[in-house]
């Protein structure tokens, strides 16, 4: 046990408790800003051995960063060291695919010795240059080189080895997809080293480890650098070439090239000049002269623009630099329609090519600009280019302080030499607090979404009752059809999770046409889905039973519902961090020894990313972001019984002031208002467990659902809505 | 605003949010281990301005450390800079006392220039050498020199100035007690510098600041040193002389000299050899060869000894050094009875004089001992003596690494040179987890305490009904009388808080014979009291009304009760940190915009200190100590309406395993069992606000109270108990 713990202690972001909680390698290396919300995890205090370990350190800047639990997929395997997938599982893809993968590895290694490269290992993360949750195909380099297509993973190729780290969600998939040239590293299992521990183990000391610095956040690279320095390895930044792209060549898809559109002012609520002016005030207050924004949703929000470069998120690939008296958008010109061109010109925003970002950074440093960099999201290429250019500036001044004072974390810098302020992007919090128009758009789009869902559930119930055989994928497709016909529909906001029976217990389940189950009338069915509309973004989960649920299922559903109600009804002092509220959603489950391995709530963008920070409601105690009026969060407690069923009830809520009769401490008390209006199946509720107040909540909710949605549907959907919003009473 | 914030940012333990929360100067300088639990404070998130400030850093090692709020005593005075008390308030004590104080200051300053001293300022904290909550009179040096007798405060005397820092609880008292030679520093008010900011301001750069290194924890001194180094001041450790004692001379009381007694095995449960053996295993695991224990309750617990040196806590002044093959108790020989002498001898514990602690530390270092030091509690005299001796050792070895590696925080040290492991004392957590005998003792003593309280309340109710005029002090004295007649009674466990009407809203109220109120039949009466028995320690608060409470009072009381019930009934995964539970106790108050400015629960010793760590239930999120089976905590939500009334309902609970039907995650779920059995006045409950489950809780509790306590009382007390444990029903 001791040796395993010693190995794990090298993880970069936390001293992890065991056996329940680990960081996945993806999070270790890349600081995902919006990891899929439902990363498997258990509250970190589960196995916190206080006497032996220091308190957990949490990544404050990344509230969605989740510690995962491996027990569901690998219980009892704590002492297993990762073995090559070839040993664990006969490669089902046969020789041809394996050979293809081997050819890629050979081609990749051929790059290692080239002049100007000369490396011993190359790290291929999952990320794009913007830490996006959803990325364009041309940036899926890790999937291309390894053959493993799961959303989370890190590949490392040395001259003689190739290894891929992924977490418990993807062990089976990776075993199938990796050729025998690859070693699968089951992250989170006992004895499995993390990426840097492995590198330190397999490389001779003093090795050169290549990375594409665009694909790592500045913070992630610093952690990486520190970790490999233990074996005297050097991190080699390959700015000009991505070695996987060199292998991929012509087969590599073109970067996305979809036209950008202006986000209508009636949905945006605040015009770009006001937003820029507010941002510039923050820059001035902080003593910065410019900020580099690289998060795609921050750029889209700030400029009131939307794009279509990646699935599910209405964003476009770009960087944005805002100076006190200028703003430059770095974007592929071909995406910019004449309308957008005109719009940007009026807003005083200059266009630059996407590729010219680094030369602009150099130029800013040369002009002595103090740059505000959110190093949790800005990539290492930008940060290090700025650092090097600052050093040059200082050298030219003849000063002796070379680079060491490149960055400050305070706000008062007296020197005239350029230096960075490393601080969370102010756009993140500004974006999270919705204005009136954004809230209106969210309200309206949620009603249309509710209408589509009423049509869908009415259709599905009827089909199942008629014994129509439908697969999980067909059902999700039909839902898309209903949503598509709603005004303003753009896209789904994430891949629909459509899980019947045991599949509902797989928190990250994604039904695939060739392998999915049918929707079984005798099992629980969990459906987590959402849409992008022109005016808003939705995310809703309902769990239903088409036949007779068991008492066990009813009790579990009821306790999840009680948690959902407790959070929905919570009132709390303004500025309370979200994690204070998390226990409200778990309390009723805890009373009978149940729990769920994911957070309770994430932020949601307004016609933007379905997962956004900085706020969250989670058992991770590190995110001190206060809950503020206007924020939107999901409320989604659940319960998952392995190999049996899954339950989740999810509404979106927005934070609003509560008109309390008192204001102790002279402050405002805040709470939530619902955005989602979709019936909760009362058949699954054990009314004897509910208090009078909880029954009132349920009846009141359903009365609101009928009142708000009934006029938007007709026929059988309206009938279904009527039937499913009738009040219940204690037996 | 900016300058005030800049000044405050110098506070040593946290970047404090404003305007609600500050560190009191006492906490800044001294790291009190057990500050009075009810330090005024508001949840820190109240004014947390996330965009402008980094996350709060919390002192992990000191869970009781409370940030305080000044609004109740100084609302509207945020911009006031402290003024001499002479300007604020005419000194009521007249000239004679002022002159006496001035004489003391003159005598103290005369010491400054003496050979071997030569200082420009002297800091006089409130502490003894053991960071005790209650201290012996001879160690009340700050009170002696300044005349201010409040429990918290720090005095600093320079050649020309004298200043005293205290917090809002004591502003009025300090104004009365300080002579015009002193400047009162109202800590927490805007514009008031903390101690080190003030020193840096008033002393010319390069000043010499004297301290008695026994009176500061090692950590506190390091913070202090760093803070004054900004103005190039030097901290001068005066090991051999306390300058206040030099002034005090013969008038100084003798150090306490009460006999030590053996804590009966039937109450201790585990014998000293087993405890020492467990501790030695921890030392070995950590690679340490010895530990210095300076917390008096840790020594008493570890050795199964009790003393009587300070009020309220059954401890005795001593240090303890446990080595792998030896143990030495540093204590005044005259306290050691022949019985104890014999007991210690059998346990293999050698006796040393209290004063010889430093020479033993030197000797340990000379022998190459690796010392485990809890630098949050071990005083700077010990820590620095060891550091200096380690350096000497290294010099003698001819090594060049002088002192820089004196301390490690890891556990693996390969060097043979002595070095310190700076880590929380393992005794703290071991002591917090009660064994069966300790729990039995706590249970039994709580029943006898409940009997005394039934007699008391019965007596008081009758007296008030007969219009007997009783003061708050008389009532507290009568309670002591009832308790004193219980078997095994030793002492009160803290100064009784007996507050009628508005006095109940003063969280730290201490009734004084010459100024206290009468117990008013028409007002709420809050009584927070506890006792030390041979077998256990109690702490209980009840709030009652002898007449007709107002609707407002009933609503507030009922919401406090709902919070109390919610925490009492909570079930949660083992290892959950206490702060996760805090919101349960506030939720019902929050719903109507109410709250309270103190934590919800503190640890309690078994026949030991009424306040002990490391666990707590608080809105302070830094204390990650997991809740463990066997721990004891208080459950004491409250509500305080300034100038009107105070409500608090406090039981002690112990943590136990709950037999849940499920064990999700393969873990144990834990909850609480009550130790306190004293009726809660149902007259104050608005039953219409309670749920059916809450009414059941109340009736069930009262039925237990009757069942457990009725046989211990008779006559009118039994009748009172019967009347006050009758079930209630929803109207």
Coordinates of N, CA, C and O in Angstrom, one line a residue, chain B residues 228-314:
Chain B
X228 N 7.3 42.0 11.0 CA 8.1 43.2 11.4 C 9.3 43.3 10.6 O 9.9 44.4 10.6
X229 N 9.7 42.3 9.9 CA 10.9 42.4 9.1 C 10.7 43.3 8.0 O 11.7 43.9 7.4
X230 N 9.5 43.6 7.6 CA 9.2 44.6 6.6 C 9.8 45.9 6.9 O 10.1 46.7 6.0
X231 N 9.9 46.3 8.2 CA 10.5 47.5 8.5 C 11.8 47.3 9.2 O 12.3 48.1 10.0
X232 N 12.4 46.1 8.9 CA 13.8 45.8 9.4 C 13.9 45.7 10.9 O 14.9 45.9 11.4
X233 N 12.7 45.4 11.5 CA 12.8 45.3 13.0 C 13.3 43.8 13.3 O 13.0 42.9 12.5
X234 N 13.9 43.8 14.5 CA 14.4 42.5 14.9 C 13.5 42.0 16.1 O 13.1 42.8 16.9
X235 N 13.2 40.7 16.1 CA 12.5 40.2 17.2 C 13.5 39.7 18.2 O 14.4 38.8 17.9
X236 N 13.4 40.2 19.5 CA 14.4 39.8 20.5 C 13.7 38.8 21.5 O 12.8 39.2 22.2
X237 N 14.2 37.6 21.5 CA 13.7 36.6 22.5 C 14.3 36.8 23.8 O 15.5 36.6 24.0
X238 N 13.5 37.1 24.8 CA 14.0 37.2 26.2 C 13.6 36.0 26.9 O 12.6 35.9 27.5
X239 N 14.5 35.0 26.9 CA 14.2 33.7 27.4 C 14.1 33.7 29.0 O 13.4 33.1 29.6
X240 N 15.1 34.5 29.5 CA 15.3 34.4 31.0 C 14.5 35.3 31.9 O 14.5 35.1 33.1
X241 N 13.8 36.2 31.2 CA 13.2 37.2 32.1 C 11.9 37.6 31.4 O 11.8 37.9 30.2
X242 N 10.8 37.6 32.2 CA 9.6 38.3 31.7 C 9.5 39.7 32.3 O 9.5 39.8 33.5
X243 N 9.5 40.7 31.4 CA 9.7 42.0 31.9 C 8.5 42.5 32.8 O 8.6 43.3 33.7
X244 N 7.3 41.9 32.5 CA 6.1 42.3 33.3 C 6.3 41.7 34.7 O 6.0 42.4 35.7
X245 N 6.8 40.5 34.8 CA 7.1 39.9 36.1 C 8.1 40.7 36.9 O 8.0 40.8 38.1
X246 N 9.0 41.3 36.2 CA 10.0 42.2 36.9 C 9.3 43.4 37.5 O 9.8 43.9 38.5
X247 N 8.3 43.9 36.9 CA 7.5 45.0 37.5 C 6.6 44.5 38.6 O 6.4 45.1 39.6
X248 N 6.0 43.3 38.3 CA 5.0 42.8 39.2 C 5.6 42.4 40.6 O 5.0 42.6 41.6
X249 N 6.8 41.9 40.5 CA 7.6 41.5 41.7 C 6.8 40.7 42.7 O 6.1 39.7 42.3
X250 N 6.9 41.1 43.9 CA 6.3 40.3 45.0 C 4.8 40.2 44.9 O 4.1 39.2 45.4
X251 N 4.2 41.2 44.3 CA 2.7 41.2 44.2 C 2.2 40.1 43.3 O 1.0 39.8 43.3
X252 N 3.1 39.6 42.5 CA 2.6 38.6 41.5 C 2.2 37.3 42.3 O 3.0 36.8 43.1
X253 N 1.0 36.8 41.9 CA 0.6 35.5 42.6 C 1.6 34.4 42.3 O 2.2 34.4 41.3
X254 N 1.6 33.5 43.2 CA 2.5 32.3 43.0 C 1.9 31.4 41.9 O 0.6 31.4 41.8
X255 N 2.7 30.7 41.2 CA 2.1 29.8 40.2 C 1.3 28.8 40.9 O 1.5 28.5 42.1
X256 N 0.2 28.3 40.3 CA -0.7 27.4 41.0 C 0.1 26.1 41.4 O 1.0 25.7 40.7
X257 N -0.4 25.5 42.4 CA 0.4 24.5 43.1 C -0.5 23.4 43.6 O -0.3 22.7 44.6
X258 N -1.6 23.2 42.9 CA -2.6 22.2 43.3 C -2.1 20.8 43.0 O -1.5 20.5 42.0
X259 N -2.5 19.9 43.9 CA -2.0 18.5 43.7 C -2.7 17.9 42.4 O -3.8 18.1 42.1
X260 N -1.9 17.1 41.8 CA -2.3 16.3 40.6 C -3.0 15.0 41.1 O -2.6 14.5 42.2
X261 N -4.0 14.6 40.4 CA -4.7 13.3 40.8 C -4.7 12.4 39.6 O -4.6 12.8 38.5
X262 N -4.8 11.1 40.0 CA -4.9 10.1 38.9 C -6.3 10.0 38.4 O -7.3 10.0 39.2
X263 N -6.5 10.1 37.1 CA -7.8 9.9 36.5 C -8.2 8.4 36.5 O -7.5 7.7 35.8
X264 N -9.2 8.1 37.2 CA -9.6 6.7 37.4 C -9.6 5.9 36.1 O -10.2 6.4 35.1
X265 N -9.1 4.7 36.1 CA -9.1 3.9 34.8 C -10.5 3.7 34.3 O -10.7 3.6 33.1
X266 N -11.5 3.6 35.3 CA -12.8 3.3 34.8 C -13.4 4.5 34.0 O -14.3 4.3 33.3
X267 N -12.8 5.7 34.2 CA -13.2 6.8 33.3 C -12.3 7.0 32.1 O -12.7 7.5 31.1
X268 N -11.0 6.6 32.3 CA -10.1 6.8 31.2 C -10.2 5.8 30.2 O -10.0 6.0 29.0
X269 N -10.5 4.5 30.6 CA -10.7 3.4 29.6 C -9.5 2.8 29.1 O -9.5 1.6 28.8
X270 N -8.4 3.6 28.8 CA -7.2 3.0 28.2 C -6.1 3.4 29.1 O -6.0 4.6 29.5
X271 N -5.2 2.5 29.5 CA -4.1 2.9 30.4 C -3.0 3.6 29.7 O -2.9 3.6 28.5
X272 N -2.2 4.2 30.5 CA -1.2 5.1 30.0 C -0.1 4.4 29.2 O 0.3 4.9 28.2
X273 N 0.1 3.1 29.5 CA 1.1 2.4 28.7 C 0.6 2.1 27.3 O 1.4 2.2 26.3
X274 N -0.7 1.8 27.2 CA -1.2 1.6 25.9 C -1.2 2.9 25.1 O -0.8 2.9 23.9
X275 N -1.6 4.0 25.7 CA -1.5 5.3 25.0 C -0.1 5.7 24.6 O 0.1 6.1 23.5
X276 N 0.8 5.5 25.5 CA 2.2 5.8 25.1 C 2.7 4.9 24.0 O 3.4 5.3 23.1
X277 N 2.3 3.6 24.1 CA 2.7 2.7 23.0 C 2.2 3.1 21.7 O 2.9 3.1 20.6
X278 N 0.9 3.5 21.6 CA 0.3 4.0 20.4 C 1.0 5.2 19.9 O 1.3 5.3 18.7
X279 N 1.3 6.1 20.8 CA 2.0 7.3 20.4 C 3.4 7.0 19.8 O 3.8 7.6 18.8
X280 N 4.1 6.1 20.5 CA 5.4 5.7 20.0 C 5.4 5.1 18.6 O 6.3 5.3 17.8
X281 N 4.3 4.3 18.3 CA 4.2 3.8 17.0 C 4.0 4.9 16.0 O 4.6 4.9 14.9
X282 N 3.3 5.9 16.3 CA 3.1 7.1 15.4 C 4.5 7.8 15.2 O 4.8 8.2 14.1
X283 N 5.2 7.9 16.3 CA 6.6 8.6 16.2 C 7.4 7.8 15.3 O 8.1 8.3 14.4
X284 N 7.4 6.4 15.5 CA 8.3 5.6 14.6 C 7.9 5.7 13.2 O 8.7 5.9 12.3
X285 N 6.6 5.6 12.9 CA 6.1 5.7 11.6 C 6.5 7.0 10.9 O 6.8 7.1 9.7
X286 N 6.5 8.1 11.7 CA 6.9 9.4 11.2 C 8.4 9.6 11.1 O 8.8 10.7 10.7
X287 N 9.1 8.7 11.6 CA 10.6 8.8 11.6 C 11.1 9.8 12.7 O 12.2 10.3 12.6
X288 N 10.3 10.0 13.7 CA 10.7 10.9 14.8 C 11.1 10.0 16.0 O 10.6 8.9 16.2
X289 N 12.0 10.6 16.8 CA 12.4 9.9 18.0 C 11.9 10.4 19.3 O 12.0 9.8 20.3
X290 N 11.2 11.6 19.2 CA 10.6 12.1 20.4 C 9.6 13.2 20.0 O 9.6 13.7 18.9
X291 N 8.7 13.4 21.0 CA 7.7 14.5 20.7 C 7.6 15.3 22.0 O 7.7 14.8 23.1
X292 N 7.5 16.6 21.8 CA 7.2 17.5 22.9 C 5.8 17.9 22.9 O 5.2 18.4 21.9
X293 N 5.1 17.6 24.0 CA 3.7 17.9 24.1 C 3.5 19.1 25.1 O 4.0 19.0 26.3
X294 N 2.9 20.1 24.7 CA 2.8 21.3 25.6 C 1.4 21.7 25.9 O 1.1 22.4 26.8
X295 N 0.4 21.1 25.1 CA -1.0 21.4 25.4 C -1.4 20.7 26.7 O -1.2 19.5 26.8
X296 N -1.9 21.4 27.7 CA -2.2 20.8 29.0 C -3.2 19.7 28.9 O -3.1 18.7 29.6
X297 N -4.2 19.8 28.1 CA -5.2 18.8 28.0 C -4.6 17.5 27.4 O -5.0 16.4 27.7
X298 N -3.7 17.7 26.4 CA -3.1 16.5 25.8 C -2.2 15.7 26.8 O -2.2 14.5 26.8
X299 N -1.5 16.5 27.7 CA -0.7 15.8 28.7 C -1.6 15.1 29.7 O -1.4 13.9 30.0
X300 N -2.7 15.8 30.1 CA -3.6 15.2 31.1 C -4.2 13.9 30.5 O -4.3 12.9 31.2
X301 N -4.6 14.0 29.3 CA -5.3 12.8 28.6 C -4.3 11.7 28.5 O -4.6 10.5 28.8
X302 N -3.1 12.0 28.0 CA -2.2 10.9 27.7 C -1.7 10.2 28.9 O -1.6 9.0 28.9
X303 N -1.6 10.9 30.0 CA -1.1 10.3 31.3 C -2.2 9.9 32.2 O -1.9 9.3 33.3
X304 N -3.5 10.1 31.8 CA -4.6 9.8 32.7 C -4.4 10.5 34.0 O -4.6 9.9 35.1
X305 N -4.0 11.7 34.0 CA -3.9 12.5 35.2 C -4.8 13.7 35.1 O -5.1 14.1 33.9
X306 N -5.2 14.3 36.2 CA -5.9 15.5 36.1 C -5.4 16.5 37.2 O -4.7 16.0 38.2
X307 N -5.6 17.8 37.0 CA -5.1 18.8 37.9 C -6.1 19.8 38.2 O -7.3 19.7 37.8
X308 N -5.6 20.9 38.8 CA -6.5 21.9 39.3 C -5.9 23.3 39.2 O -6.1 24.1 40.1
X309 N -5.0 23.5 38.3 CA -4.2 24.7 38.2 C -4.9 25.9 37.6 O -4.6 27.0 37.9
X310 N -5.9 25.6 36.8 CA -6.7 26.7 36.2 C -8.2 26.5 36.4 O -8.6 25.4 36.6
X311 N -8.9 27.6 36.4 CA -10.4 27.4 36.5 C -10.9 26.6 35.4 O -10.4 26.7 34.2
X312 N -12.0 25.9 35.6 CA -12.8 25.2 34.6 C -12.2 24.0 33.9 O -12.9 23.2 33.3
X313 N -10.8 24.0 33.8 CA -10.2 22.9 33.1 C -9.4 22.0 34.1 O -8.6 22.6 34.8
X314 N -9.6 20.7 34.1 CA -8.9 19.9 35.1 C -7.5 19.5 34.7 O -7.2 18.3 34.6

